[in-house]
């Protein structure tokens, strides 16, 4: 049976008939397991079409003991964000093509700022959220991608807040009554 | 800086940084604080920090704190002021302790992760300080009072040649009703399934507390952010109502803390003719919020025409932001059309030393304060 004859989901592990051995792939070393051999392919490799299917299996040297080849799974490098400035903004005023906002440093290192942004700087999905009082985040930093390529990022992203919780409002009313009682403003 | 003599009159105006605050020496080491502000890069309230810097203990020396209104540019650090000034009475518009405002305050401050406050948050902390005072005390002991038009809020009757009297001139009855309506509208908005956001300031500002202060022969008019609309439904509001009131102190003032940063919306000509001496000393703080920058050049010209001299705590409320990190600085320029930070906090001190003619103010411009 060749790897290519298997459903894709089974490509990660298969038994090699006795008497053959596969080429160690990606640093895997052959090991013996009974009269057959197991080969584990990196799923990433399979998906990229790099799985050693029948070709690899045919490369086995004859007259060697059956072997198990375990191919290490290499996790793809993850992208990494290195923040340099993180601010929460609140929209103060919206005009035809720009808006003003108050910016608070989320790391508490810097003073509050006021800024004016062009509306065209926003993602199309964020534009409907633009109104006085709306909350957004402005993040500046470096993004190192999977191939360790660094990009400078300045990202404006509006916060998708839930609607007011009516239960919360009831709680607020109870708290207000409690405050007034404690301050002697109500019975 | 030194502490004033018993009969020295001193008026200190701080701002911006963040906010505006007036500190008045009422005589004999008794002080009045109106609102609060903090310096850029600081969370220390300016008026109490100044008192401590000249060796005065705010916990005993400050007799009256007035919260002129709840907007962010007037209350930063106010909870610290209330906490430190343990023996001071606290005065504000009654609208700020009505149930609707407290519901709004509680609902808003329970929201998760919103850091950019609206002044409501600072006022919540003020309420907490008052609640701490109230714990285990009789209500009469917490020193909480409501300011309104033509109300005597503090006085010292001795010695006879240096009496000190503080009156509130606003809000009027109509303003209290309108502000309660406006606050109720904000609360109603909370229950209408709108996405959460910052609570907008209420315009016009109907909770502003303007004050008339007499200390010996000196008279001050402290304008807060009281505005002037002068048309229905605000006919009985703002400066028109103050000027028209037959019960307000009639003596004209020689110093005017200009209302609402010199804005046209706070200008009322009869204030200059009926409540101020000719060519008074005018002091103010600048303000910037988005596209609004006060005072405008027209405002400055109007003030110069009416006042004998005009001083401002700093020339501009903001300056271009200069982040320390050059990458952040570059992205500021690429992403935003402009980024500003608060200007350094300036300080105007107007004083009348004991024994001098009571209308001659001496002015010191400190920390970047300037003549307008």
PDB file of N, CA and C in Angstrom, chain A residues 34-114:
ATOM      1  N   UNK A  34       8.092  -5.156  15.010  1.00  0.00           N
ATOM      2  CA  UNK A  34       7.549  -6.409  14.526  1.00  0.00           C
ATOM      3  C   UNK A  34       7.961  -6.658  13.084  1.00  0.00           C
ATOM      4  N   UNK A  35       6.986  -7.045  12.313  1.00  0.00           N
ATOM      5  CA  UNK A  35       7.314  -7.305  10.918  1.00  0.00           C
ATOM      6  C   UNK A  35       6.852  -6.170  10.004  1.00  0.00           C
ATOM      7  N   UNK A  36       6.564  -5.112  10.581  1.00  0.00           N
ATOM      8  CA  UNK A  36       6.162  -3.980   9.750  1.00  0.00           C
ATOM      9  C   UNK A  36       6.906  -2.735  10.186  1.00  0.00           C
ATOM     10  N   UNK A  37       6.571  -1.685   9.618  1.00  0.00           N
ATOM     11  CA  UNK A  37       7.211  -0.411   9.986  1.00  0.00           C
ATOM     12  C   UNK A  37       6.155   0.683  10.022  1.00  0.00           C
ATOM     13  N   UNK A  38       6.326   1.585  10.932  1.00  0.00           N
ATOM     14  CA  UNK A  38       5.413   2.724  10.994  1.00  0.00           C
ATOM     15  C   UNK A  38       6.138   3.979  10.535  1.00  0.00           C
ATOM     16  N   UNK A  39       5.461   4.733   9.828  1.00  0.00           N
ATOM     17  CA  UNK A  39       6.032   6.009   9.388  1.00  0.00           C
ATOM     18  C   UNK A  39       5.074   7.109   9.791  1.00  0.00           C
ATOM     19  N   UNK A  40       5.615   8.093  10.436  1.00  0.00           N
ATOM     20  CA  UNK A  40       4.782   9.242  10.770  1.00  0.00           C
ATOM     21  C   UNK A  40       5.271  10.434   9.971  1.00  0.00           C
ATOM     22  N   UNK A  41       4.369  10.995   9.249  1.00  0.00           N
ATOM     23  CA  UNK A  41       4.720  12.172   8.455  1.00  0.00           C
ATOM     24  C   UNK A  41       4.232  13.422   9.160  1.00  0.00           C
ATOM     25  N   UNK A  42       4.983  14.439   8.985  1.00  0.00           N
ATOM     26  CA  UNK A  42       4.529  15.730   9.509  1.00  0.00           C
ATOM     27  C   UNK A  42       3.289  16.152   8.754  1.00  0.00           C
ATOM     28  N   UNK A  43       2.229  16.503   9.477  1.00  0.00           N
ATOM     29  CA  UNK A  43       0.977  16.859   8.827  1.00  0.00           C
ATOM     30  C   UNK A  43       1.167  18.051   7.887  1.00  0.00           C
ATOM     31  N   UNK A  44       1.999  18.982   8.346  1.00  0.00           N
ATOM     32  CA  UNK A  44       2.253  20.156   7.504  1.00  0.00           C
ATOM     33  C   UNK A  44       2.778  19.716   6.144  1.00  0.00           C
ATOM     34  N   UNK A  45       3.690  18.750   6.186  1.00  0.00           N
ATOM     35  CA  UNK A  45       4.288  18.309   4.944  1.00  0.00           C
ATOM     36  C   UNK A  45       3.251  17.687   4.033  1.00  0.00           C
ATOM     37  N   UNK A  46       2.353  16.934   4.638  1.00  0.00           N
ATOM     38  CA  UNK A  46       1.312  16.293   3.856  1.00  0.00           C
ATOM     39  C   UNK A  46       0.451  17.338   3.173  1.00  0.00           C
ATOM     40  N   UNK A  47       0.089  18.342   3.950  1.00  0.00           N
ATOM     41  CA  UNK A  47      -0.807  19.339   3.391  1.00  0.00           C
ATOM     42  C   UNK A  47      -0.139  20.140   2.276  1.00  0.00           C
ATOM     43  N   UNK A  48       1.154  20.258   2.389  1.00  0.00           N
ATOM     44  CA  UNK A  48       1.847  20.991   1.337  1.00  0.00           C
ATOM     45  C   UNK A  48       2.136  20.103   0.126  1.00  0.00           C
ATOM     46  N   UNK A  49       1.697  18.837   0.199  1.00  0.00           N
ATOM     47  CA  UNK A  49       1.968  17.947  -0.902  1.00  0.00           C
ATOM     48  C   UNK A  49       3.396  17.426  -0.890  1.00  0.00           C
ATOM     49  N   UNK A  50       4.051  17.585   0.263  1.00  0.00           N
ATOM     50  CA  UNK A  50       5.439  17.125   0.331  1.00  0.00           C
ATOM     51  C   UNK A  50       5.527  15.743   0.973  1.00  0.00           C
ATOM     52  N   UNK A  51       4.384  15.117   1.218  1.00  0.00           N
ATOM     53  CA  UNK A  51       4.430  13.819   1.872  1.00  0.00           C
ATOM     54  C   UNK A  51       5.126  12.797   0.977  1.00  0.00           C
ATOM     55  N   UNK A  52       6.023  12.076   1.550  1.00  0.00           N
ATOM     56  CA  UNK A  52       6.694  11.046   0.742  1.00  0.00           C
ATOM     57  C   UNK A  52       5.770   9.862   0.559  1.00  0.00           C
ATOM     58  N   UNK A  53       5.044   9.864  -0.445  1.00  0.00           N
ATOM     59  CA  UNK A  53       4.078   8.802  -0.690  1.00  0.00           C
ATOM     60  C   UNK A  53       4.768   7.557  -1.228  1.00  0.00           C
ATOM     61  N   UNK A  54       4.264   7.030  -2.281  1.00  0.00           N
ATOM     62  CA  UNK A  54       4.801   5.773  -2.807  1.00  0.00           C
ATOM     63  C   UNK A  54       6.263   5.913  -3.179  1.00  0.00           C
ATOM     64  N   UNK A  55       6.646   7.057  -3.584  1.00  0.00           N
ATOM     65  CA  UNK A  55       8.041   7.238  -4.000  1.00  0.00           C
ATOM     66  C   UNK A  55       8.977   6.919  -2.845  1.00  0.00           C
ATOM     67  N   UNK A  56       8.663   7.483  -1.736  1.00  0.00           N
ATOM     68  CA  UNK A  56       9.526   7.248  -0.585  1.00  0.00           C
ATOM     69  C   UNK A  56       9.501   5.777  -0.195  1.00  0.00           C
ATOM     70  N   UNK A  57       8.338   5.208  -0.199  1.00  0.00           N
ATOM     71  CA  UNK A  57       8.252   3.816   0.226  1.00  0.00           C
ATOM     72  C   UNK A  57       9.012   2.893  -0.725  1.00  0.00           C
ATOM     73  N   UNK A  58       9.039   3.319  -1.957  1.00  0.00           N
ATOM     74  CA  UNK A  58       9.779   2.488  -2.899  1.00  0.00           C
ATOM     75  C   UNK A  58      11.286   2.642  -2.742  1.00  0.00           C
ATOM     76  N   UNK A  59      11.697   3.663  -2.020  1.00  0.00           N
ATOM     77  CA  UNK A  59      13.131   3.858  -1.869  1.00  0.00           C
ATOM     78  C   UNK A  59      13.754   2.939  -0.833  1.00  0.00           C
ATOM     79  N   UNK A  60      12.939   2.190  -0.170  1.00  0.00           N
ATOM     80  CA  UNK A  60      13.476   1.328   0.873  1.00  0.00           C
ATOM     81  C   UNK A  60      14.523   0.345   0.324  1.00  0.00           C
ATOM     82  N   UNK A  61      15.540   0.138   1.131  1.00  0.00           N
ATOM     83  CA  UNK A  61      16.576  -0.814   0.725  1.00  0.00           C
ATOM     84  C   UNK A  61      16.126  -2.225   1.068  1.00  0.00           C
ATOM     85  N   UNK A  62      16.272  -3.134   0.197  1.00  0.00           N
ATOM     86  CA  UNK A  62      15.854  -4.521   0.445  1.00  0.00           C
ATOM     87  C   UNK A  62      16.771  -5.203   1.457  1.00  0.00           C
ATOM     88  N   UNK A  63      16.257  -6.275   2.023  1.00  0.00           N
ATOM     89  CA  UNK A  63      17.011  -7.137   2.924  1.00  0.00           C
ATOM     90  C   UNK A  63      17.387  -6.466   4.239  1.00  0.00           C
ATOM     91  N   UNK A  64      16.765  -5.395   4.527  1.00  0.00           N
ATOM     92  CA  UNK A  64      16.991  -4.796   5.845  1.00  0.00           C
ATOM     93  C   UNK A  64      15.797  -5.105   6.723  1.00  0.00           C
ATOM     94  N   UNK A  65      16.017  -5.009   7.983  1.00  0.00           N
ATOM     95  CA  UNK A  65      14.935  -5.326   8.919  1.00  0.00           C
ATOM     96  C   UNK A  65      13.856  -4.260   8.799  1.00  0.00           C
ATOM     97  N   UNK A  66      12.621  -4.698   9.077  1.00  0.00           N
ATOM     98  CA  UNK A  66      11.567  -3.689   9.075  1.00  0.00           C
ATOM     99  C   UNK A  66      11.899  -2.572  10.067  1.00  0.00           C
ATOM    100  N   UNK A  67      11.468  -1.424   9.779  1.00  0.00           N
ATOM    101  CA  UNK A  67      11.817  -0.277  10.631  1.00  0.00           C
ATOM    102  C   UNK A  67      10.622   0.639  10.822  1.00  0.00           C
ATOM    103  N   UNK A  68      10.646   1.321  11.912  1.00  0.00           N
ATOM    104  CA  UNK A  68       9.650   2.369  12.140  1.00  0.00           C
ATOM    105  C   UNK A  68      10.360   3.710  11.985  1.00  0.00           C
ATOM    106  N   UNK A  69       9.835   4.519  11.178  1.00  0.00           N
ATOM    107  CA  UNK A  69      10.431   5.845  11.002  1.00  0.00           C
ATOM    108  C   UNK A  69       9.497   6.866  11.645  1.00  0.00           C
ATOM    109  N   UNK A  70       9.984   7.553  12.617  1.00  0.00           N
ATOM    110  CA  UNK A  70       9.184   8.583  13.275  1.00  0.00           C
ATOM    111  C   UNK A  70       9.700   9.939  12.829  1.00  0.00           C
ATOM    112  N   UNK A  71       8.860  10.618  12.150  1.00  0.00           N
ATOM    113  CA  UNK A  71       9.264  11.922  11.653  1.00  0.00           C
ATOM    114  C   UNK A  71       8.819  12.993  12.643  1.00  0.00           C
ATOM    115  N   UNK A  72       9.717  13.811  13.112  1.00  0.00           N
ATOM    116  CA  UNK A  72       9.324  14.842  14.077  1.00  0.00           C
ATOM    117  C   UNK A  72       8.385  15.858  13.432  1.00  0.00           C
ATOM    118  N   UNK A  73       7.434  16.272  14.246  1.00  0.00           N
ATOM    119  CA  UNK A  73       6.503  17.297  13.779  1.00  0.00           C
ATOM    120  C   UNK A  73       7.061  18.652  14.175  1.00  0.00           C
ATOM    121  N   UNK A  74       7.416  19.409  13.218  1.00  0.00           N
ATOM    122  CA  UNK A  74       7.939  20.745  13.495  1.00  0.00           C
ATOM    123  C   UNK A  74       6.798  21.747  13.497  1.00  0.00           C
ATOM    124  N   UNK A  75       6.532  22.356  14.658  1.00  0.00           N
ATOM    125  CA  UNK A  75       5.500  23.387  14.691  1.00  0.00           C
ATOM    126  C   UNK A  75       5.985  24.596  13.898  1.00  0.00           C
ATOM    127  N   UNK A  76       5.101  25.107  13.099  1.00  0.00           N
ATOM    128  CA  UNK A  76       5.470  26.290  12.327  1.00  0.00           C
ATOM    129  C   UNK A  76       5.726  27.464  13.289  1.00  0.00           C
ATOM    130  N   UNK A  77       6.735  28.284  13.045  1.00  0.00           N
ATOM    131  CA  UNK A  77       6.968  29.435  13.924  1.00  0.00           C
ATOM    132  C   UNK A  77       5.740  30.325  13.960  1.00  0.00           C
ATOM    133  N   UNK A  78       5.378  30.735  15.166  1.00  0.00           N
ATOM    134  CA  UNK A  78       4.195  31.587  15.284  1.00  0.00           C
ATOM    135  C   UNK A  78       4.582  33.044  15.078  1.00  0.00           C
ATOM    136  N   UNK A  79       3.613  33.831  14.649  1.00  0.00           N
ATOM    137  CA  UNK A  79       3.882  35.256  14.552  1.00  0.00           C
ATOM    138  C   UNK A  79       3.848  35.854  15.958  1.00  0.00           C
ATOM    139  N   UNK A  80       4.619  36.886  16.124  1.00  0.00           N
ATOM    140  CA  UNK A  80       4.786  37.467  17.458  1.00  0.00           C
ATOM    141  C   UNK A  80       4.635  38.980  17.354  1.00  0.00           C
ATOM    142  N   UNK A  81       3.851  39.564  18.269  1.00  0.00           N
ATOM    143  CA  UNK A  81       3.668  41.016  18.260  1.00  0.00           C
ATOM    144  C   UNK A  81       4.413  41.632  19.435  1.00  0.00           C
ATOM    145  N   UNK A  82       5.199  42.635  19.151  1.00  0.00           N
ATOM    146  CA  UNK A  82       5.951  43.329  20.196  1.00  0.00           C
ATOM    147  C   UNK A  82       5.363  44.733  20.325  1.00  0.00           C
ATOM    148  N   UNK A  83       4.549  44.978  21.364  1.00  0.00           N
ATOM    149  CA  UNK A  83       3.907  46.298  21.476  1.00  0.00           C
ATOM    150  C   UNK A  83       4.876  47.381  21.923  1.00  0.00           C
ATOM    151  N   UNK A  84       4.744  48.537  21.338  1.00  0.00           N
ATOM    152  CA  UNK A  84       5.515  49.709  21.759  1.00  0.00           C
ATOM    153  C   UNK A  84       4.626  50.754  22.417  1.00  0.00           C
ATOM    154  N   UNK A  85       3.362  50.766  22.021  1.00  0.00           N
ATOM    155  CA  UNK A  85       2.414  51.732  22.592  1.00  0.00           C
ATOM    156  C   UNK A  85       1.017  51.141  22.473  1.00  0.00           C
ATOM    157  N   UNK A  86       0.313  51.119  23.588  1.00  0.00           N
ATOM    158  CA  UNK A  86      -1.070  50.607  23.567  1.00  0.00           C
ATOM    159  C   UNK A  86      -1.950  51.635  24.245  1.00  0.00           C
ATOM    160  N   UNK A  87      -2.890  52.153  23.499  1.00  0.00           N
ATOM    161  CA  UNK A  87      -3.763  53.189  24.051  1.00  0.00           C
ATOM    162  C   UNK A  87      -5.231  52.858  23.795  1.00  0.00           C
ATOM    163  N   UNK A  88      -6.036  53.226  24.785  1.00  0.00           N
ATOM    164  CA  UNK A  88      -7.482  53.145  24.602  1.00  0.00           C
ATOM    165  C   UNK A  88      -7.970  54.530  24.228  1.00  0.00           C
ATOM    166  N   UNK A  89      -8.811  54.591  23.220  1.00  0.00           N
ATOM    167  CA  UNK A  89      -9.328  55.876  22.770  1.00  0.00           C
ATOM    168  C   UNK A  89     -10.822  55.972  22.965  1.00  0.00           C
ATOM    169  N   UNK A  90     -11.278  57.181  23.179  1.00  0.00           N
ATOM    170  CA  UNK A  90     -12.713  57.451  23.216  1.00  0.00           C
ATOM    171  C   UNK A  90     -13.000  58.575  22.230  1.00  0.00           C
ATOM    172  N   UNK A  91     -13.937  58.340  21.346  1.00  0.00           N
ATOM    173  CA  UNK A  91     -14.250  59.331  20.320  1.00  0.00           C
ATOM    174  C   UNK A  91     -14.954  60.526  20.966  1.00  0.00           C
ATOM    175  N   UNK A  92     -14.431  61.718  20.683  1.00  0.00           N
ATOM    176  CA  UNK A  92     -15.029  62.932  21.232  1.00  0.00           C
ATOM    177  C   UNK A  92     -15.944  63.606  20.234  1.00  0.00           C
ATOM    178  N   UNK A  93     -15.517  63.645  18.993  1.00  0.00           N
ATOM    179  CA  UNK A  93     -16.277  64.385  17.988  1.00  0.00           C
ATOM    180  C   UNK A  93     -15.996  63.769  16.625  1.00  0.00           C
ATOM    181  N   UNK A  94     -17.051  63.653  15.816  1.00  0.00           N
ATOM    182  CA  UNK A  94     -16.900  63.118  14.461  1.00  0.00           C
ATOM    183  C   UNK A  94     -17.254  64.207  13.461  1.00  0.00           C
ATOM    184  N   UNK A  95     -16.354  64.455  12.519  1.00  0.00           N
ATOM    185  CA  UNK A  95     -16.645  65.401  11.450  1.00  0.00           C
ATOM    186  C   UNK A  95     -16.706  64.647  10.124  1.00  0.00           C
ATOM    187  N   UNK A  96     -16.788  65.392   9.026  1.00  0.00           N
ATOM    188  CA  UNK A  96     -17.049  64.765   7.740  1.00  0.00           C
ATOM    189  C   UNK A  96     -16.012  63.693   7.383  1.00  0.00           C
ATOM    190  N   UNK A  97     -14.746  64.018   7.531  1.00  0.00           N
ATOM    191  CA  UNK A  97     -13.729  63.059   7.112  1.00  0.00           C
ATOM    192  C   UNK A  97     -12.704  62.755   8.202  1.00  0.00           C
ATOM    193  N   UNK A  98     -12.960  63.222   9.408  1.00  0.00           N
ATOM    194  CA  UNK A  98     -12.014  62.976  10.499  1.00  0.00           C
ATOM    195  C   UNK A  98     -12.739  62.926  11.835  1.00  0.00           C
ATOM    196  N   UNK A  99     -12.042  62.441  12.840  1.00  0.00           N
ATOM    197  CA  UNK A  99     -12.641  62.423  14.172  1.00  0.00           C
ATOM    198  C   UNK A  99     -11.572  62.711  15.221  1.00  0.00           C
ATOM    199  N   UNK A 100     -12.029  63.241  16.367  1.00  0.00           N
ATOM    200  CA  UNK A 100     -11.145  63.548  17.483  1.00  0.00           C
ATOM    201  C   UNK A 100     -11.351  62.510  18.580  1.00  0.00           C
ATOM    202  N   UNK A 101     -10.304  62.240  19.308  1.00  0.00           N
ATOM    203  CA  UNK A 101     -10.399  61.228  20.363  1.00  0.00           C
ATOM    204  C   UNK A 101      -9.474  61.565  21.512  1.00  0.00           C
ATOM    205  N   UNK A 102      -9.842  61.127  22.691  1.00  0.00           N
ATOM    206  CA  UNK A 102      -8.987  61.167  23.882  1.00  0.00           C
ATOM    207  C   UNK A 102      -8.327  59.801  24.013  1.00  0.00           C
ATOM    208  N   UNK A 103      -7.020  59.773  24.236  1.00  0.00           N
ATOM    209  CA  UNK A 103      -6.269  58.517  24.273  1.00  0.00           C
ATOM    210  C   UNK A 103      -5.650  58.329  25.655  1.00  0.00           C
ATOM    211  N   UNK A 104      -5.898  57.168  26.252  1.00  0.00           N
ATOM    212  CA  UNK A 104      -5.348  56.852  27.573  1.00  0.00           C
ATOM    213  C   UNK A 104      -4.357  55.702  27.414  1.00  0.00           C
ATOM    214  N   UNK A 105      -3.181  55.850  28.014  1.00  0.00           N
ATOM    215  CA  UNK A 105      -2.154  54.820  27.905  1.00  0.00           C
ATOM    216  C   UNK A 105      -2.555  53.601  28.736  1.00  0.00           C
ATOM    217  N   UNK A 106      -2.640  52.453  28.086  1.00  0.00           N
ATOM    218  CA  UNK A 106      -3.064  51.246  28.811  1.00  0.00           C
ATOM    219  C   UNK A 106      -1.945  50.685  29.693  1.00  0.00           C
ATOM    220  N   UNK A 107      -0.736  51.143  29.492  1.00  0.00           N
ATOM    221  CA  UNK A 107       0.369  50.687  30.338  1.00  0.00           C
ATOM    222  C   UNK A 107       0.697  51.684  31.444  1.00  0.00           C
ATOM    223  N   UNK A 108      -0.087  52.764  31.496  1.00  0.00           N
ATOM    224  CA  UNK A 108       0.054  53.758  32.567  1.00  0.00           C
ATOM    225  C   UNK A 108       1.414  54.441  32.584  1.00  0.00           C
ATOM    226  N   UNK A 109       2.118  54.409  31.465  1.00  0.00           N
ATOM    227  CA  UNK A 109       3.442  55.037  31.434  1.00  0.00           C
ATOM    228  C   UNK A 109       3.390  56.475  30.941  1.00  0.00           C
ATOM    229  N   UNK A 110       2.403  56.777  30.135  1.00  0.00           N
ATOM    230  CA  UNK A 110       2.397  58.066  29.456  1.00  0.00           C
ATOM    231  C   UNK A 110       1.129  58.832  29.808  1.00  0.00           C
ATOM    232  N   UNK A 111       1.177  60.124  29.531  1.00  0.00           N
ATOM    233  CA  UNK A 111       0.020  60.976  29.785  1.00  0.00           C
ATOM    234  C   UNK A 111      -1.093  60.710  28.776  1.00  0.00           C
ATOM    235  N   UNK A 112      -2.279  61.194  29.120  1.00  0.00           N
ATOM    236  CA  UNK A 112      -3.382  61.171  28.168  1.00  0.00           C
ATOM    237  C   UNK A 112      -3.030  62.049  26.972  1.00  0.00           C
ATOM    238  N   UNK A 113      -3.555  61.672  25.838  1.00  0.00           N
ATOM    239  CA  UNK A 113      -3.331  62.447  24.616  1.00  0.00           C
ATOM    240  C   UNK A 113      -4.661  62.721  23.952  1.00  0.00           C
ATOM    241  N   UNK A 114      -4.698  63.752  23.135  1.00  0.00           N
ATOM    242  CA  UNK A 114      -5.823  63.986  22.237  1.00  0.00           C
ATOM    243  C   UNK A 114      -5.296  63.831  20.819  1.00  0.00           C
TER     244      UNK A 114
END
